[in-house]
Short mmCIF file of C-alpha atoms in Angstrom, two decimals:
data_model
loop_
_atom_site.label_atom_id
_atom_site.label_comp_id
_atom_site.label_asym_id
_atom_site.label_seq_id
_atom_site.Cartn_x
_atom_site.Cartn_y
_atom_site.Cartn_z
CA UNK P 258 -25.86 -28.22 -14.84
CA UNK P 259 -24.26 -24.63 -14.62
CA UNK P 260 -20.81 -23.84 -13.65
CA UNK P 261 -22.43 -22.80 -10.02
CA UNK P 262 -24.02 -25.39 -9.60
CA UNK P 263 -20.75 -27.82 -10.30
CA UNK P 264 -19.27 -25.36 -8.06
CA UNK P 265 -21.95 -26.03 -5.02
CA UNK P 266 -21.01 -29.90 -5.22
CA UNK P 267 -17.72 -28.76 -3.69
CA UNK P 268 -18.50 -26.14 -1.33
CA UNK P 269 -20.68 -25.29 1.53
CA UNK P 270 -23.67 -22.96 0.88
CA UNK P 271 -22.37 -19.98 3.23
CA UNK P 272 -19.38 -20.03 0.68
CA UNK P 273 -21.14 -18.87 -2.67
CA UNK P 274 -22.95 -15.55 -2.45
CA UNK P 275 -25.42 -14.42 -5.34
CA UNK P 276 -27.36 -12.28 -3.28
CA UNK P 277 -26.66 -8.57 -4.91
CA UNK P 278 -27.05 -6.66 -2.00
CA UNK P 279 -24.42 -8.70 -0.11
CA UNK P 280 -22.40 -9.05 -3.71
CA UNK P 281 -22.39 -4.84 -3.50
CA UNK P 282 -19.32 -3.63 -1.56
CA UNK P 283 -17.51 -6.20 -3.29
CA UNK P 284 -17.75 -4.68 -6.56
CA UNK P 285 -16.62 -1.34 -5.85
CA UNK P 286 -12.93 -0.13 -4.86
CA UNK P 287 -12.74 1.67 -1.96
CA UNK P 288 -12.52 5.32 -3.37
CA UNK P 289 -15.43 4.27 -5.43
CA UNK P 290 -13.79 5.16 -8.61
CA UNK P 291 -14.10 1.34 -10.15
CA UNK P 292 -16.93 -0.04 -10.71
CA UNK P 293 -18.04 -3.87 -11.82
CA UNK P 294 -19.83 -7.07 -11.90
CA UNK P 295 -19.32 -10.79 -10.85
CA UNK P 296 -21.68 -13.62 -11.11
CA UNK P 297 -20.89 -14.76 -7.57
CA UNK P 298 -19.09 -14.16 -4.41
CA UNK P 299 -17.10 -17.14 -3.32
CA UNK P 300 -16.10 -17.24 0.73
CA UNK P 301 -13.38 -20.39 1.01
CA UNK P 302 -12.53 -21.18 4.64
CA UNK P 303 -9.86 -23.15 3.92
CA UNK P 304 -6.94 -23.53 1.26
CA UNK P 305 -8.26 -26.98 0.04
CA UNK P 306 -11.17 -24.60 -0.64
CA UNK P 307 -9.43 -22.18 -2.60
CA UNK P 308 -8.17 -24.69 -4.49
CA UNK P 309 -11.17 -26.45 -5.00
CA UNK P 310 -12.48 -22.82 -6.80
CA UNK P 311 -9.04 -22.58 -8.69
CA UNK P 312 -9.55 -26.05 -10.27
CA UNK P 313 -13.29 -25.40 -11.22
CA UNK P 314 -12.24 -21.88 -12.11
CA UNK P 315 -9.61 -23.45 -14.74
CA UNK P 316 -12.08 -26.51 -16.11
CA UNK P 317 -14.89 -23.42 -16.74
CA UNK P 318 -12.46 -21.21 -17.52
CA UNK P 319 -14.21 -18.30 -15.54
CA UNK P 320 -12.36 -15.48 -14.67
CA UNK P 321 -11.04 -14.71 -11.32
CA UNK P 322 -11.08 -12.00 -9.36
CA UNK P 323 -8.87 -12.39 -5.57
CA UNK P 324 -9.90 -9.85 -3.40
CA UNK P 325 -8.87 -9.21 0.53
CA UNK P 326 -9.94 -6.45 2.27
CA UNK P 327 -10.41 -3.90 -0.25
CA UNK P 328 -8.77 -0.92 0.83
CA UNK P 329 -6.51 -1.28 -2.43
CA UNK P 330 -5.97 2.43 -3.98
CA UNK P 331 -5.49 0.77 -7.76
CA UNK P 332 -8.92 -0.87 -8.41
CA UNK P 333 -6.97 -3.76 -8.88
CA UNK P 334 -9.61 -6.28 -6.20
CA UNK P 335 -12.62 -5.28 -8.75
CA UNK P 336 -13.82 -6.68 -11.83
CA UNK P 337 -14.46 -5.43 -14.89
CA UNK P 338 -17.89 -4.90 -16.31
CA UNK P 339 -18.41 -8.13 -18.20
CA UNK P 340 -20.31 -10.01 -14.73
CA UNK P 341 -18.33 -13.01 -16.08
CA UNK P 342 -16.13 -13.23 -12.72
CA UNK P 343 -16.16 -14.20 -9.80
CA UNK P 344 -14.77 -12.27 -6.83
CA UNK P 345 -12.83 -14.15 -4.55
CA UNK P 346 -12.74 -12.94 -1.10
CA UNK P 347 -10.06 -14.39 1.50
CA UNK P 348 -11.84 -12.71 4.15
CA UNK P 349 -12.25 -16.05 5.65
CA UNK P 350 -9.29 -17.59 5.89
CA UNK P 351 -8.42 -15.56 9.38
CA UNK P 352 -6.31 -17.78 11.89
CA UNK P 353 -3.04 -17.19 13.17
CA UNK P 354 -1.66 -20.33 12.40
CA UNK P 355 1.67 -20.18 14.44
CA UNK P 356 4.00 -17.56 16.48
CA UNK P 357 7.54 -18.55 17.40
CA UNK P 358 9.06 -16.05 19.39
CA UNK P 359 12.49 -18.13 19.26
CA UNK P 360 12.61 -17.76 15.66
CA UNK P 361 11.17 -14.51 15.39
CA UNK P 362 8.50 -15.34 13.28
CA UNK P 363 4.79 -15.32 12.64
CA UNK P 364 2.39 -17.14 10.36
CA UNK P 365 -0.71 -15.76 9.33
CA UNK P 366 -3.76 -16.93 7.08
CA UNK P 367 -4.54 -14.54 3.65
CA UNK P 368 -8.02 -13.06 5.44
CA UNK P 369 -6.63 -11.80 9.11
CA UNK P 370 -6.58 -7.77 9.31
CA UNK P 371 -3.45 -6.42 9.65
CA UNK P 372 -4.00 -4.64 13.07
CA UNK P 373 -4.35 -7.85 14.45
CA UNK P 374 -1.13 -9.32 13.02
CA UNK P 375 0.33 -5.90 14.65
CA UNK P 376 -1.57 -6.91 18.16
CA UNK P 377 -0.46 -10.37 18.19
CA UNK P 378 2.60 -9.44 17.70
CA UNK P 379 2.90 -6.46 20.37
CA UNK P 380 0.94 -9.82 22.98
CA UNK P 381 4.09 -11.48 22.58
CA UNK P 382 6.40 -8.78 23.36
CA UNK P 383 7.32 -8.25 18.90
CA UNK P 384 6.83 -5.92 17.06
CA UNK P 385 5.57 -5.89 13.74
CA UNK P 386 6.25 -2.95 11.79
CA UNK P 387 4.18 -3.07 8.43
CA UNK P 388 1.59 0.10 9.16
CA UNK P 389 -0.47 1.59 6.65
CA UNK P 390 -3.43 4.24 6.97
CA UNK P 391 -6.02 1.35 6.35
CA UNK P 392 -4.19 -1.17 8.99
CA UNK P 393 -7.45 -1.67 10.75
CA UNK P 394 -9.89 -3.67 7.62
CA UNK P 395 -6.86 -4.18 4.86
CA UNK P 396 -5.63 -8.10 4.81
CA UNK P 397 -2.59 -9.94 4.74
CA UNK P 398 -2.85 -11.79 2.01
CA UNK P 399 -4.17 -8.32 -0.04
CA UNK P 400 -1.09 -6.59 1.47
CA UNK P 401 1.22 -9.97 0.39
CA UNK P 402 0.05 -9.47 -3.33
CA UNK P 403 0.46 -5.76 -3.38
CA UNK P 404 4.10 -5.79 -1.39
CA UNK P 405 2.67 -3.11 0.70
CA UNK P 406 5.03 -0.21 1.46
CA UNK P 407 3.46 2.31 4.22
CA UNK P 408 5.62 4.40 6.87
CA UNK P 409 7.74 2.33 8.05
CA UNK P 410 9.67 1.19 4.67
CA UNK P 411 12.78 3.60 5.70
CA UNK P 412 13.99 1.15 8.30
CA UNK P 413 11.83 -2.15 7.89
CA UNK P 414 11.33 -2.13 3.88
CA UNK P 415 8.57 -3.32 2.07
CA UNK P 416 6.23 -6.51 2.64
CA UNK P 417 9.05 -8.49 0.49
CA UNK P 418 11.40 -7.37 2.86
CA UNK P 419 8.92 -9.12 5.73
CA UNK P 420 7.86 -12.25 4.46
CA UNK P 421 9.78 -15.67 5.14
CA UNK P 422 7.49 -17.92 3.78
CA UNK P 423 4.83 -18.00 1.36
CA UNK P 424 1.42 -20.20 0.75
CA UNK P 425 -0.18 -20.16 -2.44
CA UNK P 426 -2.43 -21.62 -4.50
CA UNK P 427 -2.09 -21.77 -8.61
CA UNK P 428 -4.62 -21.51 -11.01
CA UNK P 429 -4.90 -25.30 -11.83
CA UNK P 430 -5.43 -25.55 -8.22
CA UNK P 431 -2.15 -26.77 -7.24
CA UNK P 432 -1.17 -25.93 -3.82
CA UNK P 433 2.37 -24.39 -2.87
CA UNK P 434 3.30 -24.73 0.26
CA UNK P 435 6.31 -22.58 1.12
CA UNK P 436 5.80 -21.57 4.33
CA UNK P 437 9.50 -22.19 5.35
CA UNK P 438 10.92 -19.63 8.31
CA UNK P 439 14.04 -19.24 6.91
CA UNK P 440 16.69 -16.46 6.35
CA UNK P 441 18.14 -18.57 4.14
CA UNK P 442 17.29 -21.12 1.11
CA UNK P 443 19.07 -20.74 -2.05
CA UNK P 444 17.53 -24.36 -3.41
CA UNK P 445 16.32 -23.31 -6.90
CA UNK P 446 14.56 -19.93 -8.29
CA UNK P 447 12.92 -17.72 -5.24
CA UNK P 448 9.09 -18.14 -7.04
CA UNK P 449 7.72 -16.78 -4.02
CA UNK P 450 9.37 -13.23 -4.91
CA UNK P 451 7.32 -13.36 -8.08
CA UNK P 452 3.91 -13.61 -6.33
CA UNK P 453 4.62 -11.02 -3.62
CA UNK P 454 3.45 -7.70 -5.76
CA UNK P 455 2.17 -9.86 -8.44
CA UNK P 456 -1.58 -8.23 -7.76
CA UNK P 457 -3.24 -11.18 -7.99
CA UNK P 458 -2.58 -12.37 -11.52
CA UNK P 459 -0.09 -14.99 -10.87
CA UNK P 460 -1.56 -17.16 -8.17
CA UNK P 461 -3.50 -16.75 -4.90
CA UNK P 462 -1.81 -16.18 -1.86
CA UNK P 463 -3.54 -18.10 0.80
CA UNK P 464 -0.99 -17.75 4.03
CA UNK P 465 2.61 -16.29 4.81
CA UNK P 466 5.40 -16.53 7.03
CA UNK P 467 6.54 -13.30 8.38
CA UNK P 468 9.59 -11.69 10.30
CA UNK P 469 9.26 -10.20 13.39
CA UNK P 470 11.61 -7.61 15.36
CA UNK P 471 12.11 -6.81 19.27
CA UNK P 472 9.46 -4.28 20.43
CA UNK P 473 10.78 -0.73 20.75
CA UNK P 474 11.06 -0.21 24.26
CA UNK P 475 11.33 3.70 23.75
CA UNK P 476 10.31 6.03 21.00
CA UNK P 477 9.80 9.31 20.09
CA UNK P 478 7.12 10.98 17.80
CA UNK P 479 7.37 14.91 16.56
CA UNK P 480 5.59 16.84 13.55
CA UNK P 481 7.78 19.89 11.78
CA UNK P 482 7.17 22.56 10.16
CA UNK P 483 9.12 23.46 7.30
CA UNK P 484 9.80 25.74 4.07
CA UNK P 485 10.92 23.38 1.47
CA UNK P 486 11.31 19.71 0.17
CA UNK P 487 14.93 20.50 0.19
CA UNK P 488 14.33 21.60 4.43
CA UNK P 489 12.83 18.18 4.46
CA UNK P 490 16.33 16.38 2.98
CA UNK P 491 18.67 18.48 5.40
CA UNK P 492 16.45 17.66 8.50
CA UNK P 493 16.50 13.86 7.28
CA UNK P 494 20.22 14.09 7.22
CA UNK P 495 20.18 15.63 10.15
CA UNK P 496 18.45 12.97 11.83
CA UNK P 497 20.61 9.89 10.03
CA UNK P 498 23.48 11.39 12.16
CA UNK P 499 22.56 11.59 15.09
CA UNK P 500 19.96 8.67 15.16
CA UNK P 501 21.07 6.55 12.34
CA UNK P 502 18.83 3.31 11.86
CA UNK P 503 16.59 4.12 14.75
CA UNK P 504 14.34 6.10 12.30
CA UNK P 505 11.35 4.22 11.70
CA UNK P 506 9.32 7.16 9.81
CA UNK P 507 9.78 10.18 7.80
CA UNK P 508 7.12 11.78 5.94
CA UNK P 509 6.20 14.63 4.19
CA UNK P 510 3.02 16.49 3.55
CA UNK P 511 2.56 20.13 1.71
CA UNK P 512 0.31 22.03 3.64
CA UNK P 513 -2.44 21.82 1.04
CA UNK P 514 -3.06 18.44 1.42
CA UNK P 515 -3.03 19.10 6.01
CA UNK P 516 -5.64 21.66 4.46
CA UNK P 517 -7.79 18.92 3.03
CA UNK P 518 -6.92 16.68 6.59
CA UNK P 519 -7.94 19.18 8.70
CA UNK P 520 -10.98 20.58 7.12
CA UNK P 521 -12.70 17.06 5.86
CA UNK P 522 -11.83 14.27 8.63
CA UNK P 523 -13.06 15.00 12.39
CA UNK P 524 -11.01 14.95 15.12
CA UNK P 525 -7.83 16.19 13.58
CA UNK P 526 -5.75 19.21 15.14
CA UNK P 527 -2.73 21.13 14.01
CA UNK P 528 -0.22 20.98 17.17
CA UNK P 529 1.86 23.55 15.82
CA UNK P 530 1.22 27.43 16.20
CA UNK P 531 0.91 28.15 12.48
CA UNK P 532 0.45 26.52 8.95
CA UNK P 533 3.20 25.93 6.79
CA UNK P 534 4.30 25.23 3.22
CA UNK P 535 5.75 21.67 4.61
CA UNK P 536 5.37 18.93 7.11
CA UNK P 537 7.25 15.95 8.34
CA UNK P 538 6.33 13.43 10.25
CA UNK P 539 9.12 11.74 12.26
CA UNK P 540 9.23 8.60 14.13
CA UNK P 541 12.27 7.28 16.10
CA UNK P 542 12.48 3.99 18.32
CA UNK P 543 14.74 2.32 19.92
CA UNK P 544 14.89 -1.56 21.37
CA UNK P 545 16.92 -0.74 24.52
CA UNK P 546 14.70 0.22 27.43
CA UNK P 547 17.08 3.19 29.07
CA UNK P 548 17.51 4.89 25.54
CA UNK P 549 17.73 8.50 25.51
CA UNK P 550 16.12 8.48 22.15
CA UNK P 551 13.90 11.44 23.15
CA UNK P 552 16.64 13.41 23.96
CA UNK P 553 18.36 12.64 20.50
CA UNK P 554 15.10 13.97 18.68
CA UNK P 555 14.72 16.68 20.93
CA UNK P 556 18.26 18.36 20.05
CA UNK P 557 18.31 17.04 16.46
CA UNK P 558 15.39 19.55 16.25
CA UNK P 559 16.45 22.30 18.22
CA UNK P 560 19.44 22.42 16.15
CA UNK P 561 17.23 22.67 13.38
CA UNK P 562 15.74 25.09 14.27
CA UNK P 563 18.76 27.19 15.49
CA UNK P 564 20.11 26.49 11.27
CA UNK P 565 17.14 27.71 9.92
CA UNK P 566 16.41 23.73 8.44
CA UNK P 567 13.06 23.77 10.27
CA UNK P 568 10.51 26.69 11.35
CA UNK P 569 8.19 24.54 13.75
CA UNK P 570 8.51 21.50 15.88
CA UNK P 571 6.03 19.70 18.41
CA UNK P 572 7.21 16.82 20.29
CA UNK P 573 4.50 14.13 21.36
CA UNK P 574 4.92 14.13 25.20
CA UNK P 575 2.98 10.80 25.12
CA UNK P 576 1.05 8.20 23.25
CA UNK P 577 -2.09 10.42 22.46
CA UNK P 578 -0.24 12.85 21.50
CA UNK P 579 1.48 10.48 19.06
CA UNK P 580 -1.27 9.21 17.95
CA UNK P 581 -3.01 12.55 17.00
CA UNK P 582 0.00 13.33 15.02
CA UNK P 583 0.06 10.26 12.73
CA UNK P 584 -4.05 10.54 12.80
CA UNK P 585 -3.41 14.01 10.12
CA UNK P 586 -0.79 11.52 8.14
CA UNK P 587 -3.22 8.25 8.17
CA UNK P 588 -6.06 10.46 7.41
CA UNK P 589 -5.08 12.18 3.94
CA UNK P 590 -6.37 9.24 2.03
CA UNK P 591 -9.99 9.52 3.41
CA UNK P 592 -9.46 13.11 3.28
CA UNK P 593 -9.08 13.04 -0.62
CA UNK P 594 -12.10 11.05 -1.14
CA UNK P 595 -14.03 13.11 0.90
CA UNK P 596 -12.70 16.34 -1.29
CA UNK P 597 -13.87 14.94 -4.16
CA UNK P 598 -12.16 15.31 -8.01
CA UNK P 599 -8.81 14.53 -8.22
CA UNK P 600 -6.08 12.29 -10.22
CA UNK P 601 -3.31 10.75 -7.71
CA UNK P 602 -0.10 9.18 -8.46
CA UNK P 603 1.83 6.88 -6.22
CA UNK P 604 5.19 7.72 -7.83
CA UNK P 605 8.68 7.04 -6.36
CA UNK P 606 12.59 8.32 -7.67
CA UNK P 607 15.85 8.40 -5.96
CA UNK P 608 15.27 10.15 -2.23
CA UNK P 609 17.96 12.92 -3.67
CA UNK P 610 15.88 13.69 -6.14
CA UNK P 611 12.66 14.21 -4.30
CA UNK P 612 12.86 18.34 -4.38
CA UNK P 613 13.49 18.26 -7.92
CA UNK P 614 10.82 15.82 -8.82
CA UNK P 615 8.15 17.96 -6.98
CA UNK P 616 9.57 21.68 -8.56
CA UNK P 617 8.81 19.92 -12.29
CA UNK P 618 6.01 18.57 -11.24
CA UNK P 619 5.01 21.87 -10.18
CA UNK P 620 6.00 23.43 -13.39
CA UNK P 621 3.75 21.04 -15.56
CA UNK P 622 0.97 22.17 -13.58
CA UNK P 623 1.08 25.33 -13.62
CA UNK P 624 1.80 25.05 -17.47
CA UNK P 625 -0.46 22.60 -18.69
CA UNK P 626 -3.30 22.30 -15.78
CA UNK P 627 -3.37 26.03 -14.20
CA UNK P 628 -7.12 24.97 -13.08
CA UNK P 629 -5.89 22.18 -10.95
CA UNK P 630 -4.41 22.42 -7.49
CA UNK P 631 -1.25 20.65 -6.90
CA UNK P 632 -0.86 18.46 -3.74
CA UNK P 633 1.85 16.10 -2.14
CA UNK P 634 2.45 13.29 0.34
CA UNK P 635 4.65 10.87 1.02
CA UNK P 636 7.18 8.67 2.15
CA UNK P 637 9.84 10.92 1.68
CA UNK P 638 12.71 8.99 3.25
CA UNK P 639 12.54 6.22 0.55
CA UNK P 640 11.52 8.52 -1.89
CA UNK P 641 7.80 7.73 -2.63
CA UNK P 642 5.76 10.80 -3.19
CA UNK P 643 2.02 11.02 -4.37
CA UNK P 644 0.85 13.42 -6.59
CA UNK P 645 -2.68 14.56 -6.19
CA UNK P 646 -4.31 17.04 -8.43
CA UNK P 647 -7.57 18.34 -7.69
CA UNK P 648 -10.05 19.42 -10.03
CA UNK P 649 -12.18 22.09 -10.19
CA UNK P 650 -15.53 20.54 -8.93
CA UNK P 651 -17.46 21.80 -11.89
CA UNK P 652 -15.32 19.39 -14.03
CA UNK P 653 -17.76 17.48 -16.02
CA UNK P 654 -17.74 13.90 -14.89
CA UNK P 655 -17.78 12.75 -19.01
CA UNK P 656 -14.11 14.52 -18.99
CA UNK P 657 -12.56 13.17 -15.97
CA UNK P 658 -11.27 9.79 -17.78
CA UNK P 659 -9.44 12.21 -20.52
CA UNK P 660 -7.67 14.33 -17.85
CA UNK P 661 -6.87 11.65 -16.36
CA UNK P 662 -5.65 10.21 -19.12
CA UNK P 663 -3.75 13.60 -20.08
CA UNK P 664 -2.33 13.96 -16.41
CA UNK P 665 -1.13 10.52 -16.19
CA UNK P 666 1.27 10.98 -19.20
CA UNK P 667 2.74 14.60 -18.37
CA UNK P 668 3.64 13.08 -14.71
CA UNK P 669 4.96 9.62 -16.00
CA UNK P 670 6.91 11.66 -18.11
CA UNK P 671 8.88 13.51 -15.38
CA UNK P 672 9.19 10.34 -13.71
CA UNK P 673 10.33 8.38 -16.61
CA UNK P 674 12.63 11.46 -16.93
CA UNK P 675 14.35 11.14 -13.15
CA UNK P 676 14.66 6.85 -13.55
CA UNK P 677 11.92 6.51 -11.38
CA UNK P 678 8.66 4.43 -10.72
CA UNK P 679 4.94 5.49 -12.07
CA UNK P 680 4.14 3.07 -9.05
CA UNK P 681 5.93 2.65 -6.07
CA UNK P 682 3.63 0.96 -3.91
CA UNK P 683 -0.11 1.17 -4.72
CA UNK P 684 0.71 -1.24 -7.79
CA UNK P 685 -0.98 -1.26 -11.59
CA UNK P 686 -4.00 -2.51 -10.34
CA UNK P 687 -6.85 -1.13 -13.32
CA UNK P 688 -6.13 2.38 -12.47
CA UNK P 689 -3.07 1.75 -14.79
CA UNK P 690 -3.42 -1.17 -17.05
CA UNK P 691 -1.56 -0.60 -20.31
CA UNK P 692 0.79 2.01 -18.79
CA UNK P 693 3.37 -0.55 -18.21
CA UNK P 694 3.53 -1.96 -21.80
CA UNK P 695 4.53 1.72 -22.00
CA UNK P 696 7.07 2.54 -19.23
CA UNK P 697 8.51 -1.17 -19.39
CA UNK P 698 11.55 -2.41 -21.37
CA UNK P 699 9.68 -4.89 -24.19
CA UNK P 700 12.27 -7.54 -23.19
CA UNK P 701 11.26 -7.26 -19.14
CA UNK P 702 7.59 -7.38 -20.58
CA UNK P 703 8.25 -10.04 -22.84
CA UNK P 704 9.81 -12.38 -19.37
CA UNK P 705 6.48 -11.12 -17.47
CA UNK P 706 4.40 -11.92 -19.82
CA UNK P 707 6.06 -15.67 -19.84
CA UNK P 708 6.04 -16.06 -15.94
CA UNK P 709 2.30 -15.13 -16.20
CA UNK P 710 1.78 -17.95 -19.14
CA UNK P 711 4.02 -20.36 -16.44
CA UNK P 712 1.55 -19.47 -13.55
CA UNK P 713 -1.86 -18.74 -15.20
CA UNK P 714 -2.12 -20.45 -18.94
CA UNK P 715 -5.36 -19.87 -19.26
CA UNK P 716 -5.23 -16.25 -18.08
CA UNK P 717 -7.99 -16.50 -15.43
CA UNK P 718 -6.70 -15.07 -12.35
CA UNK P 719 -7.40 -11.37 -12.60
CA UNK P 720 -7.59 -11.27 -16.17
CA UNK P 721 -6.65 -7.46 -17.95
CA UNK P 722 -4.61 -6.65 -14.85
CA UNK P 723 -1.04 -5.59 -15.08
CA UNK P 724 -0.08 -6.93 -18.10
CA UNK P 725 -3.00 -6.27 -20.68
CA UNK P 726 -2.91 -3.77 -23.52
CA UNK P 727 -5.05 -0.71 -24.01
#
């Protein structure tokens, strides 16, 4: 009997997929720069399920591969080339298992989309403020095992910041269930803080509790034009005294990359009256329903303006008009793909140091890489900025891995150099597996690489993720 066929004894039919053409899009990242095979697709509906495939997963020792709703920017949801994996999709696993609007909380199975956590909040009169550019198909529990940052990680944090509770399943099969709603619980190690941004390797998150916050009543939406990173810090500052914790976003954008936006996604407009070298974003909101948060952005920028901080400003004067704005910030993702060649980085160092991080990263480039074109966006009020570099488009394809290669280490360097992070939110994923074992200290390593014996003996969740060697 083969290992599927042991497998079939335990699950419906609907749930293991060997068809390739249906296998396809689950084998691919979603840049289409990782590429792979699996023996199966396996569709649990429920978290006995998932455990069910952990357990035979461990007794066949076949590899593992968790995947939500692929939108990951890593590779790290796609297996390697072997075809001795399976892919595990959580897709699903989609119910809204409970809302308490006393407690302020919300629990939410691995597969539902993220919008729809958002929605069911916003029904209820919450507000849920994870929001990333691929809110609409990524997952929870994908977003759970990345600790997804997006715009909103100034005021609200991360996804560890979010979650309450946590539902996971181990490799041997065994079935955590944490899903506690509490602020506090100091009885024994917090394991749950190990899984959330643990990519998939250490277990397989299957449902989590979440905070919610009181809806913003008001807010107030503007894109700027500016000269400088260091225009982008003053305004920030700016804006921290005269709005303090109401800002919810602040990023920036150089205006090569709102080159790329405009030119390669439809429906995107400029709403200022020129291009400039810089753009932020801005985003303020307040709970209280007669705040004159509007007015606070609206002078904030005018005396930017009048101080020479900021060149350009264009206030949303309603929803669509905030929408269109963050539609050029949500959009640079699919406008990269689109643009073709490039090497990113999802790099992060202190928020002071933003303006100094970008000038040597600047420098490099036009040093080592004068063919490339240098581009940047980011969260730049918690100090997460992507590099992109685009290639010329006659780069030959055989040489992309070695500039790649070549890239990576000149811009880890500068990072390494400023105490930051060579991933800030995107995670190691196979984009950069082996890179740790480089940037880490051996004895942090040496713990990780024991938590991921604790979790995973056998080493079959994700295998060569995170932790492997070159």
């Amino acid at each position: 009997m083969s290992s599927l066929d042991a497998l079939r004894t335990l699950l419906d039919p609907s749930a293991i997929v060997t068809d390739p053409e249906a296998m396809a899009p689950h084998l691919t990242d979603w840049r289409g720069k990782h590429r792979g095979q699996a023996f199966a697709l396996l569709r649990p509906r429920s978290v006995e399920e998932v455990s069910a495939i952990l357990r035979w997963g461990t007794a066949t020792r076949t590899p593992i591969v968790p995947q939500g709703g692929n939108t990951g920017l890593s590779g790290g949801a796609t297996p390697d080339a072997s075809g001795d994996a399976v892919v595990l999709s959580l897709t699903r696993l989609n119910r809204i298992r409970a809302i308490d609007i006393k407690g302020d909380t919300l629990t939410a199975e691995a597969g539902c989309i993220l919008a729809d956590i958002q929605q069911a909040a916003a029904a209820n009169d919450r507000f849920f403020p994870l929001s990333l550019g691929s809110e609409g198909s990524c997952q929870i529990g994908g977003v759970v095992a990345t600790n997804a940052g997006g715009i909103n990680v100034i005021r609200y944090g991360t996804v560890r910041d979010l979650v309450l509770g946590l539902e996971y399943v181990r490799a041997d099969g065994a079935v955590i269930h944490g899903l506690k709603p509490l602020r506090k619980d100091n009885a024994g190690y917090a394991l749950q803080e190990l899984v959330i941004g643990s990519e998939g390797t250490l277990a397989v998150v299957t449902a989590a509790t979440f905070r919610l916050f009181p809806r913003p009543r008001v807010g107030a939406t503007a894109l700027c034009g500016l000269d400088s990173p260091s225009a982008a810090l003053k305004l920030l500052s700016m804006l921290k005294q005269f709005a303090g914790e109401r800002i919810s976003s602040f990023e920036l954008m150089c205006d090569g990359e709102m080159g790329l936006t405009l030119d390669f996604v439809p429906g995107t407009i400029l709403p200022l009256e020129r291009r400039h070298a810089w753009y932020v974003f801005i985003e303020l909101g307040d709970g209280a329903p007669n705040s004159p948060i509007g007015e606070v952005l609206t002078e904030t920028l005018a005396s930017a303006l009048e101080q020479d901080v900021s060149q350009d400003a264009a206030i949303a004067q309603s929803e669509a008009q905030a929408r269109a704005i963050w539609h050029l910030r949500f959009a640079v993702a699919e406008a990269n793909r689109r643009a073709g060649l490039s090497v990113s980085h999802d790099t992060s160092v202190a928020v002071a140091d933003v303006p100094a991080f970008i000038s040597a990263i600047e420098a490099m480039a036009a040093e080592h890489l004068p063919n490339a074109r240098i581009l940047f966006v980011g969260h730049v009020g918690d100090g997460n900025i992507h590099v992109v570099l685009r290639l010329p488009k006659e780069t030959p394809a055989e040489q992309l891995a070695d500039i790649g290669h070549a890239v990576n280490a000149q811009v880890f360097a500068i990072t390494r150099d400023f105490g930051g992070s060579i991933t800030a939110e995107h995670g190691i994923g196979r984009n950069l597996t082996g890179t740790l074992t480089l940037h880490a200290q051996p004895e942090a390593l040496a713990l990780m690489r024991a938590v991921k014996q604790a979790f995973d003996p056998l080493g079959i969740l994700n295998p060569g993720a995170v932790l492997a060697k070159r």
